[in-house]
XYZ file of C-alpha atoms in Angstrom:
661
model
C -25.037 119.784 119.174
C -24.232 119.889 115.465
C -20.464 120.353 115.422
C -20.416 120.857 111.674
C -22.633 123.897 111.564
C -20.990 125.471 114.622
C -17.458 124.884 113.432
C -16.067 128.216 112.127
C -13.832 126.477 109.575
C -16.721 124.794 107.741
C -17.417 126.915 104.654
C -13.992 128.627 104.835
C -11.209 128.336 102.249
C -7.605 127.722 103.534
C -4.665 128.951 101.611
C -7.057 130.212 98.826
C -7.227 126.571 97.664
C -8.928 124.195 100.104
C -12.633 124.771 100.587
C -13.745 123.132 103.800
C -17.020 121.238 103.227
C -17.674 119.435 106.478
C -16.146 118.122 109.653
C -15.355 114.398 109.806
C -13.826 113.801 113.298
C -11.897 115.440 116.090
C -8.978 114.097 118.098
C -6.577 115.127 120.833
C -4.311 117.050 118.460
C -6.309 117.898 115.333
C -9.685 118.090 113.624
C -10.266 116.346 110.323
C -12.461 117.882 107.585
C -13.605 116.979 104.101
C -12.376 119.630 101.755
C -12.332 120.394 98.034
C -9.046 121.250 96.270
C -10.086 124.119 94.046
C -6.849 123.969 92.040
C -6.882 120.217 91.188
C -10.678 119.819 91.505
C -10.587 116.789 93.879
C -11.825 115.926 97.291
C -9.379 115.369 100.086
C -9.041 115.269 103.867
C -7.821 118.349 105.645
C -6.233 117.821 109.049
C -6.110 121.058 111.038
C -4.068 121.280 114.305
C -5.784 122.557 117.348
C -5.125 126.255 117.900
C -3.489 125.593 121.297
C -0.824 123.442 119.681
C -0.425 125.726 116.646
C 0.648 128.627 118.856
C 4.002 126.996 119.698
C 6.456 127.752 116.816
C 8.717 124.903 117.900
C 5.920 122.344 117.672
C 4.746 123.874 114.354
C 8.217 123.550 112.849
C 8.563 119.977 114.050
C 5.118 119.191 112.665
C 6.077 120.662 109.351
C 9.315 118.609 109.235
C 7.488 115.485 110.159
C 4.833 116.169 107.490
C 7.622 116.389 104.948
C 8.882 113.025 106.049
C 5.403 111.469 105.898
C 4.841 112.828 102.380
C 7.873 110.893 101.231
C 6.197 107.659 102.064
C 4.738 106.063 98.925
C 2.920 102.936 99.842
C -0.560 101.622 98.880
C -1.394 100.940 102.546
C -0.430 104.453 103.743
C -2.747 107.476 103.615
C -0.837 109.868 101.420
C 0.078 113.469 102.386
C -0.383 115.922 99.475
C 0.407 119.321 100.959
C 1.132 121.230 104.146
C 0.465 124.815 104.958
C -0.668 127.537 107.345
C -3.364 130.075 106.884
C -4.302 132.653 109.560
C -2.979 130.497 112.395
C -4.457 127.278 111.110
C -1.655 124.749 110.556
C -2.975 121.979 108.258
C -2.132 118.845 106.210
C -3.871 118.113 102.963
C -4.214 114.322 102.854
C -5.793 111.578 100.794
C -9.513 111.326 101.411
C -10.427 107.678 102.182
C -14.216 107.128 102.263
C -15.171 104.135 104.187
C -14.897 102.797 107.814
C -12.215 102.686 110.388
C -11.060 99.304 111.671
C -12.759 100.289 114.940
C -16.069 100.593 113.120
C -15.529 97.175 111.503
C -14.686 95.704 114.889
C -17.704 97.194 116.513
C -19.937 95.809 113.809
C -18.505 92.283 113.791
C -17.568 91.995 117.467
C -14.364 90.149 116.535
C -12.775 88.879 113.385
C -11.988 85.415 112.230
C -8.248 84.486 112.459
C -7.612 84.600 108.741
C -9.445 87.912 108.314
C -7.568 89.343 111.314
C -4.167 88.316 109.866
C -5.065 89.725 106.421
C -5.821 93.112 108.033
C -2.663 92.932 110.134
C -0.545 92.120 107.035
C -1.630 95.338 105.320
C -1.105 97.362 108.499
C 2.376 95.854 109.027
C 3.247 96.496 105.348
C 2.524 100.198 105.875
C 4.418 100.307 109.250
C 7.269 98.428 107.579
C 7.632 101.154 104.938
C 7.631 103.758 107.730
C 10.272 101.907 109.671
C 12.384 101.445 106.579
C 12.221 105.273 106.163
C 13.329 105.839 109.780
C 9.875 106.794 111.043
C 7.786 105.511 113.977
C 4.027 105.760 114.070
C 3.631 105.737 117.890
C -0.127 105.595 117.777
C -1.064 102.222 116.197
C -4.689 101.427 116.952
C -7.924 100.482 115.041
C -9.050 104.115 114.968
C -5.982 104.968 112.725
C -6.629 102.120 110.309
C -9.027 102.971 107.483
C -10.919 100.402 105.302
C -12.015 101.691 101.922
C -15.240 100.709 100.265
C -13.275 98.311 98.094
C -11.779 96.647 101.243
C -8.316 98.300 101.002
C -6.569 98.815 104.297
C -4.790 102.149 104.837
C -2.894 103.414 107.847
C -3.285 107.063 108.866
C -1.686 109.609 111.279
C 1.995 108.746 110.681
C 4.411 110.808 112.673
C 2.059 113.232 114.452
C 2.448 111.634 117.863
C 6.189 111.695 117.339
C 6.182 115.411 116.642
C 4.143 116.078 119.798
C 6.453 114.077 122.009
C 9.481 115.926 120.645
C 8.095 119.277 121.678
C 8.199 119.727 125.415
C 7.549 123.363 125.921
C 3.984 124.339 126.543
C 2.550 120.974 125.491
C 3.184 118.445 128.188
C 4.393 118.470 131.735
C 6.948 116.224 133.492
C 5.660 112.747 133.785
C 3.263 112.832 130.854
C 3.471 111.263 127.386
C 1.322 111.258 124.267
C -0.427 108.151 123.128
C -3.368 105.811 123.705
C -3.153 104.101 127.034
C -4.430 100.762 125.791
C -1.598 100.469 123.223
C 1.446 101.953 125.012
C 4.511 99.765 125.262
C 6.146 99.263 128.728
C 9.310 101.089 127.685
C 7.239 104.107 126.629
C 5.720 104.170 130.125
C 8.828 103.439 132.115
C 11.521 105.258 130.159
C 9.666 107.548 127.721
C 11.523 106.011 124.748
C 10.102 104.488 121.576
C 11.357 102.816 118.484
C 10.070 100.490 115.881
C 9.436 97.780 118.517
C 6.897 100.021 120.307
C 4.851 99.976 117.022
C 5.168 96.191 116.954
C 3.898 96.057 120.579
C 0.890 98.131 119.634
C 0.235 95.959 116.569
C 0.310 92.923 118.810
C -2.261 94.537 121.097
C -4.407 95.364 118.093
C -4.168 91.701 116.769
C -5.300 90.523 120.228
C -8.233 92.942 120.034
C -9.170 91.770 116.494
C -9.207 88.117 117.560
C -10.994 88.467 120.905
C -13.032 91.658 120.483
C -11.590 93.296 123.582
C -8.358 94.851 124.837
C -6.053 92.837 127.091
C -5.641 95.525 129.700
C -8.470 97.710 130.997
C -8.933 100.020 133.995
C -10.574 103.054 135.463
C -7.609 105.354 134.898
C -4.800 105.576 132.314
C -2.271 104.834 135.160
C -4.189 101.610 135.910
C -3.888 100.499 132.279
C -0.199 101.601 132.102
C 0.550 99.665 135.292
C -0.791 96.484 133.702
C 1.305 97.012 130.548
C 4.425 97.218 132.713
C 3.657 94.447 135.169
C 1.382 91.933 133.423
C 1.863 89.830 130.320
C -0.723 89.967 127.626
C -2.820 86.747 127.854
C -2.809 84.191 125.106
C -5.968 84.689 122.879
C -6.566 80.943 122.938
C -7.463 81.264 126.676
C -10.698 82.724 125.410
C -10.711 80.984 121.974
C -9.794 77.329 122.757
C -9.739 76.356 119.059
C -7.322 79.081 118.038
C -4.117 77.644 116.416
C -1.069 77.965 118.690
C 0.961 79.782 115.975
C -1.617 82.566 116.076
C -1.211 82.765 119.816
C 2.545 83.060 119.289
C 2.084 86.018 116.976
C 0.379 87.943 119.813
C 2.667 86.895 122.618
C 5.862 87.531 120.689
C 4.824 91.038 119.627
C 3.729 91.947 123.155
C 6.778 90.809 125.100
C 7.262 93.347 127.871
C 11.032 93.242 127.213
C 11.423 94.841 123.680
C 14.557 92.721 123.121
C 12.348 89.694 122.611
C 9.952 91.261 120.119
C 10.429 91.381 116.293
C 12.779 94.284 115.746
C 10.504 96.051 113.227
C 7.226 95.721 111.397
C 8.873 94.027 108.450
C 10.078 91.174 110.590
C 6.655 90.902 112.215
C 5.002 90.960 108.807
C 7.166 87.992 107.636
C 5.961 86.005 110.646
C 2.306 86.911 110.060
C 2.485 85.905 106.394
C 4.185 82.632 107.300
C 1.283 81.748 109.702
C -1.315 83.056 107.297
C -0.062 80.785 104.514
C -0.326 77.740 106.807
C -3.607 78.634 108.386
C -6.675 76.684 107.182
C -9.746 78.430 105.956
C -11.872 79.974 108.773
C -14.607 77.587 109.669
C -15.794 79.523 112.738
C -18.209 82.386 112.198
C -17.249 85.779 113.573
C -18.957 86.394 116.883
C -19.437 89.061 119.496
C -16.587 90.229 121.688
C -15.435 87.917 124.401
C -15.316 88.896 128.073
C -12.508 91.488 128.617
C -9.452 90.394 130.518
C -9.527 91.501 134.105
C -6.409 91.415 136.115
C -6.798 90.441 139.777
C -7.976 93.497 141.689
C -8.281 95.673 138.636
C -11.442 97.324 137.486
C -12.695 96.608 133.941
C -14.368 99.839 133.123
C -13.240 101.546 129.993
C -11.035 104.614 130.182
C -12.921 107.782 129.241
C -11.717 110.952 127.663
C -11.736 113.113 130.829
C -9.448 110.571 132.471
C -6.991 110.811 129.632
C -6.885 114.593 129.009
C -8.375 117.628 130.592
C -11.485 118.521 128.663
C -15.048 117.607 127.987
C -16.108 113.902 127.957
C -18.066 112.282 125.208
C -18.955 108.806 123.982
C -16.581 106.954 121.656
C -13.462 108.712 122.903
C -12.069 105.947 124.995
C -9.203 105.280 122.563
C -8.474 108.817 121.507
C -4.844 109.988 121.404
C -4.410 111.818 124.701
C -1.868 113.171 127.123
C -1.419 110.438 129.719
C -0.311 111.739 133.115
C 2.288 109.406 134.660
C 3.507 111.792 137.369
C 1.797 109.908 140.181
C 2.324 106.377 138.912
C 3.877 103.886 141.274
C 5.199 101.279 138.888
C 7.440 99.668 141.534
C 5.187 99.139 144.533
C 2.443 96.986 143.094
C -0.124 99.738 142.953
C -0.801 103.305 141.818
C -2.071 106.467 143.452
C -5.119 108.506 142.548
C -3.330 110.895 140.115
C -0.387 112.348 142.062
C -1.948 115.644 142.965
C -3.089 114.896 146.549
C -1.554 117.458 148.944
C -2.191 115.168 151.989
C 1.269 113.552 152.002
C 3.300 113.946 155.266
C 6.697 115.456 154.811
C 8.669 112.189 155.341
C 6.577 110.372 152.760
C 7.096 113.225 150.297
C 10.806 113.111 150.811
C 10.918 109.416 150.313
C 8.867 109.776 147.245
C 11.181 112.451 145.873
C 14.244 110.245 146.585
C 12.665 107.352 144.872
C 11.780 109.486 141.857
C 15.363 110.805 141.703
C 16.640 107.223 141.774
C 14.247 106.152 139.087
C 15.204 109.224 137.034
C 18.858 108.306 137.371
C 18.293 104.714 136.383
C 16.001 105.862 133.547
C 18.699 108.293 132.340
C 21.268 105.508 132.230
C 18.882 103.258 130.349
C 17.999 106.030 127.986
C 21.752 106.571 127.286
C 22.253 102.946 126.621
C 19.218 102.803 124.398
C 20.421 105.891 122.522
C 23.883 104.338 121.961
C 22.377 101.062 120.874
C 19.867 102.814 118.671
C 22.575 104.968 117.151
C 24.672 101.882 116.452
C 21.657 100.151 114.980
C 20.576 103.163 112.964
C 23.976 103.862 111.437
C 25.699 100.420 111.444
C 23.938 97.540 113.058
C 20.819 97.352 110.927
C 22.835 97.417 107.686
C 24.452 94.538 105.763
C 27.677 94.856 103.804
C 27.647 93.979 100.076
C 30.147 91.088 99.500
C 32.767 91.230 96.708
C 31.544 88.715 94.174
C 33.342 90.030 91.055
C 34.650 87.147 89.016
C 32.180 84.641 90.561
C 29.533 82.838 88.664
C 25.972 84.239 88.994
C 24.879 81.268 91.109
C 27.817 81.604 93.508
C 27.301 85.366 93.738
C 23.648 84.940 94.526
C 24.446 82.495 97.338
C 27.067 84.924 98.817
C 24.704 87.904 98.650
C 21.848 85.865 100.177
C 24.104 84.883 103.039
C 24.425 88.589 103.935
C 20.554 88.992 104.023
C 20.434 90.729 100.653
C 18.847 89.803 97.259
C 20.786 89.551 94.004
C 19.134 90.549 90.766
C 20.780 90.163 87.373
C 20.996 93.209 85.112
C 19.173 92.832 81.797
C 22.265 93.629 79.613
C 25.774 92.175 79.979
C 28.802 94.430 80.104
C 32.367 94.306 78.798
C 35.005 93.507 81.441
C 38.303 91.745 81.968
C 36.440 88.868 83.630
C 35.538 85.861 81.530
C 32.171 85.734 79.924
C 29.399 84.667 82.323
C 31.157 85.874 85.448
C 29.979 88.808 87.526
C 31.740 91.990 86.341
C 30.553 94.369 88.979
C 27.664 95.070 91.334
C 25.600 98.120 92.205
C 25.938 99.087 95.014
C 29.593 98.117 94.965
C 31.479 95.800 97.347
C 31.544 97.086 100.929
C 28.494 99.287 100.567
C 26.011 98.920 103.411
C 22.330 98.140 102.775
C 19.267 97.269 104.862
C 18.374 93.581 105.073
C 16.265 92.603 102.053
C 17.622 95.297 99.795
C 18.521 94.354 96.190
C 22.062 94.214 94.773
C 22.268 94.373 90.972
C 24.846 92.098 89.309
C 26.210 92.978 85.841
C 27.318 89.849 84.029
C 30.577 90.053 81.986
C 30.580 89.279 78.256
C 34.354 89.401 78.181
C 36.676 92.228 77.175
C 35.663 94.656 74.483
C 39.011 94.545 72.608
C 40.513 91.121 71.749
C 43.482 90.013 69.623
C 42.462 89.238 65.990
C 42.994 85.525 65.223
C 44.692 84.233 62.001
C 41.876 83.127 59.721
C 43.637 83.180 56.353
C 43.058 79.840 54.580
C 40.039 78.960 56.751
C 36.661 78.213 55.226
C 34.401 81.262 55.572
C 31.867 79.526 57.757
C 34.552 78.328 60.240
C 36.001 81.883 60.277
C 32.608 83.424 61.105
C 32.017 80.853 63.839
C 35.389 81.620 65.420
C 34.639 85.318 65.572
C 31.212 84.773 67.143
C 32.909 82.599 69.827
C 35.059 85.735 70.607
C 31.832 87.677 71.200
C 31.378 89.406 67.862
C 27.772 89.707 66.786
C 26.580 89.122 63.204
C 26.111 92.852 62.787
C 29.812 93.424 63.395
C 31.022 90.794 60.913
C 31.149 91.659 57.188
C 32.064 89.097 54.476
C 33.502 90.486 51.265
C 33.762 88.096 48.288
C 36.473 88.771 45.734
C 37.931 87.051 42.684
C 41.063 85.028 43.412
C 41.817 82.225 40.939
C 44.706 80.933 43.045
C 42.551 80.562 46.205
C 39.911 77.949 46.537
C 36.472 79.383 46.705
C 35.068 80.043 50.179
C 38.458 80.305 51.759
C 39.577 83.473 53.632
C 42.042 85.646 51.720
C 42.574 88.322 54.320
C 41.013 90.106 57.393
C 40.715 93.695 58.554
C 42.066 94.089 61.266
C 44.862 91.728 60.351
C 45.864 88.771 62.522
C 47.479 89.848 65.800
C 45.948 93.373 65.780
C 43.322 94.646 68.231
C 39.765 93.915 67.264
C 37.027 96.031 68.868
C 33.815 94.046 69.405
C 31.782 97.240 68.862
C 33.417 97.877 65.440
C 33.143 96.028 62.068
C 35.539 93.258 61.150
C 35.855 92.598 57.375
C 36.696 89.081 56.141
C 37.699 88.709 52.413
C 36.678 85.404 50.858
C 37.645 83.946 47.414
C 34.823 83.686 44.895
C 36.496 80.947 42.659
C 34.961 79.490 39.332
C 31.203 79.569 38.821
C 29.905 76.150 37.533
C 27.746 76.649 34.365
C 24.524 74.765 33.704
C 25.124 71.647 31.479
C 22.174 69.426 32.523
C 20.095 68.524 29.409
C 23.089 68.712 27.029
C 24.624 65.847 25.141
C 27.531 64.382 27.011
C 30.170 65.500 24.575
C 28.952 69.071 24.523
C 28.805 69.248 28.377
C 32.363 67.843 28.733
C 33.691 70.366 26.301
C 32.109 73.298 28.108
C 33.428 72.232 31.590
C 36.944 71.323 30.416
C 37.337 74.720 28.722
C 36.833 76.289 32.194
C 39.661 74.157 33.649
C 37.338 71.716 35.435
C 37.564 67.932 35.560
C 34.561 65.915 34.436
C 33.543 62.611 35.955
C 30.648 60.642 34.199
C 28.160 58.435 35.940
C 25.556 56.488 33.905
C 21.959 56.051 34.990
C 18.878 54.613 33.385
C 16.067 57.014 32.641
C 12.680 56.606 31.085
C 12.389 60.422 30.624
C 15.871 61.469 29.413
C 17.292 60.193 26.121
C 20.358 58.048 26.091
C 23.649 60.051 26.138
C 22.020 63.198 27.627
C 23.154 64.731 30.996
C 20.500 64.217 33.684
C 22.116 66.099 36.673
C 25.355 67.792 37.587
C 27.234 68.130 40.891
C 28.061 70.855 41.944
C 24.935 72.481 40.588
C 25.011 75.381 38.269
C 25.843 78.731 40.036
C 28.082 77.057 42.624
C 31.642 78.408 43.073
C 34.559 76.027 42.937
C 38.247 76.207 42.671
C 40.451 75.441 39.654
C 40.682 71.764 38.671
C 37.597 70.966 40.792
C 35.716 67.901 39.682
C 32.195 68.201 38.297
C 30.227 64.888 38.231
C 27.785 64.367 35.374
C 25.041 61.828 35.544
C 24.275 60.628 31.973
C 21.176 58.753 30.847
C 21.519 55.255 29.362
C 17.927 55.284 28.258
C 14.941 53.436 29.747
C 15.608 50.363 31.869
C 15.870 46.932 29.972
C 13.240 44.106 30.008
C 14.206 40.447 29.918
C 13.695 39.120 26.405
C 11.970 35.718 26.359
C 13.813 32.857 24.620
C 11.437 31.647 21.792
C 13.833 29.368 19.798
C 12.011 26.123 18.848
C 8.522 27.639 19.473
C 5.867 27.752 16.868
C 5.690 31.195 15.252
C 2.293 32.030 16.735
C 3.407 31.062 20.285
C 6.668 33.045 19.974
C 4.890 36.194 18.648
C 2.421 36.041 21.559
C 5.104 35.689 24.292
C 7.300 38.450 22.934
C 4.382 40.870 22.596
C 3.103 40.150 26.084
C 6.631 40.971 27.305
C 6.318 44.390 25.753
C 8.255 43.967 22.534
C 7.405 44.402 18.868
C 7.778 41.324 16.714
C 8.897 40.892 13.055
C 8.561 37.417 11.537
C 10.606 36.057 8.601
C 9.770 32.610 7.204
C 12.118 30.419 5.193
C 10.563 27.728 3.002
C 7.294 28.295 4.720
C 8.804 27.399 8.049
C 6.614 27.424 11.181
C 9.218 26.862 13.922
C 11.560 29.643 15.242
C 15.088 28.883 14.306
C 16.615 32.384 15.167
C 15.741 35.664 17.156
C 17.523 39.025 16.660
C 17.856 39.956 20.411
C 18.566 38.108 23.631
C 19.157 39.225 27.202
C 17.493 42.614 27.885
C 16.201 45.419 25.740
C 14.013 48.507 26.313
C 10.289 48.034 26.154
C 8.973 48.476 22.569
C 12.223 47.202 20.993
C 11.535 45.240 17.733
C 12.528 41.596 17.962
C 12.955 39.744 14.619
C 12.379 35.986 14.608
C 13.203 33.596 11.668
C 11.068 30.444 11.188
C 12.188 27.418 9.116
C 10.770 24.004 8.504
C 11.531 21.923 11.549
C 13.254 24.884 13.183
C 16.493 24.264 11.302
C 18.800 27.271 11.108
C 19.762 27.584 7.398
C 22.292 30.280 8.075
C 22.798 32.396 5.039
C 20.733 30.346 2.613
C 18.384 32.958 1.042
C 15.125 34.282 2.270
C 11.802 32.602 1.429
C 8.576 34.392 1.074
C 6.160 33.988 3.955
C 3.638 32.797 1.498
């Protein structure tokens, strides 16, 4: 029959906002529809409680409160809750619509998953459960049907908190000896004691990992009690029993999570996630192709037929409902005697057997009550004290030392972006948020604010210091360039560049957020004298009270006696009586003058000209031999050298001149 066309809600509008388009699926507690949000113009999923449950105001209130808690979960792997409401007896949740398949659909199509693929899926599921556990919530119905896979491959967990709300409402919903859940995923403590915490979700996650790896559930039977009995009395087999090549660390992930004693399981999904990621990072790439499901595990003497919907809850049967969330009747279960009865409603017991059974039930209830009390106390201690870590006092420690101390408490230290003023020395931890003694969950972050020293310091005595040294001293005290102002003033009695005074004065308080003014002497400004004759430059500088020092230097470009450079350069500021060094040109560099005495006139002329000199010849008595030359040693290139030639090269001294002719 077409359930969509016969469903009265299809085509209706709830809360004058949500137009119901079609039915997606039905479960033991609610029916899910695709709806259109008329206000925000978007598609979403509308989960409507069954009318029989919606008639109980206590359950409705608990459901509403739980919906509020679920709506606070903001995690990419959690199906988000947008709204909650009631319209003409229909209690509903407006939720994120996730088109795609369930993990059950994926498992049916593939048979089983490769180890790496299975662990990737489990990592996303555990991340979602970890967020719920961190928020103090328990899913209580972890199974492939409640895991959605989007068209992009994103894994999202649905149905947070609904099973918990049902279990908390006992009037008109369940009878003594029943509990809500899916028999194949119930933890032993749920069956024996009716209690659940984060470890029951871990147990169900371990069962689901087993199913992803092998393609079948570890415990099967003809009735829910048969399956429950196996959870309580039988260990979950190691998957490698059916997959010989499976790495042992993957086996351990299943067996640790499915320990029958919850004390030996990971305490929450976050711890289990850390173990899964550790194994996943070490696991080699899958070489084995995914295959069909392996043979289901059959305990000795137990049937292997799947549990059907009529066996789980009163109502019509139908295909594909073996893993629906149902009311499991435990009233007739014999979890002590190695077997179970046929449902606990047989009136054929003799009186003595009935009395014995009642006494045994009372004993079990008494023991169960004591265990529940202990669990409640331990859970209360864990909830309010045990699961939290205390923030250590690391004020005054270095950042590295503080990080080690915080890590030792199971917390994470992060450094604040901006330093703060404090009485602790610069670089030390000034304070933390949360403060010392505050209690946090393991893995939470503690923000450390690093000290940059006190805001107000004593102003040092900088008078007489060079301005650059004074500025460096203030920066070492933590003053930034924007808070330091240099003011240059005329002070003939103070050397230029030296500090005259400061504001605040030495010894007073200096605020590192305020401006500090440092007065510096300007001194005497050196004029430009390069290019002037030496005498003129000396006169200019000495009139300003400066001392002149002269250094000579050859120059091909600057005439002799002209200033080439000055030090300090023009524009510099110096104090009174400061020395200015002038470099003065001595003209071009000299060339060695050849000695031509005794040479014939022609040879002498040639040698001097080749050396770069000009030659003037004077002959006495028609002489042809050089008897005298006007220059010896060195002379600038182009200097005129006069040579005197006499007969035989005899030097006639001052005896008259003779014509060259």
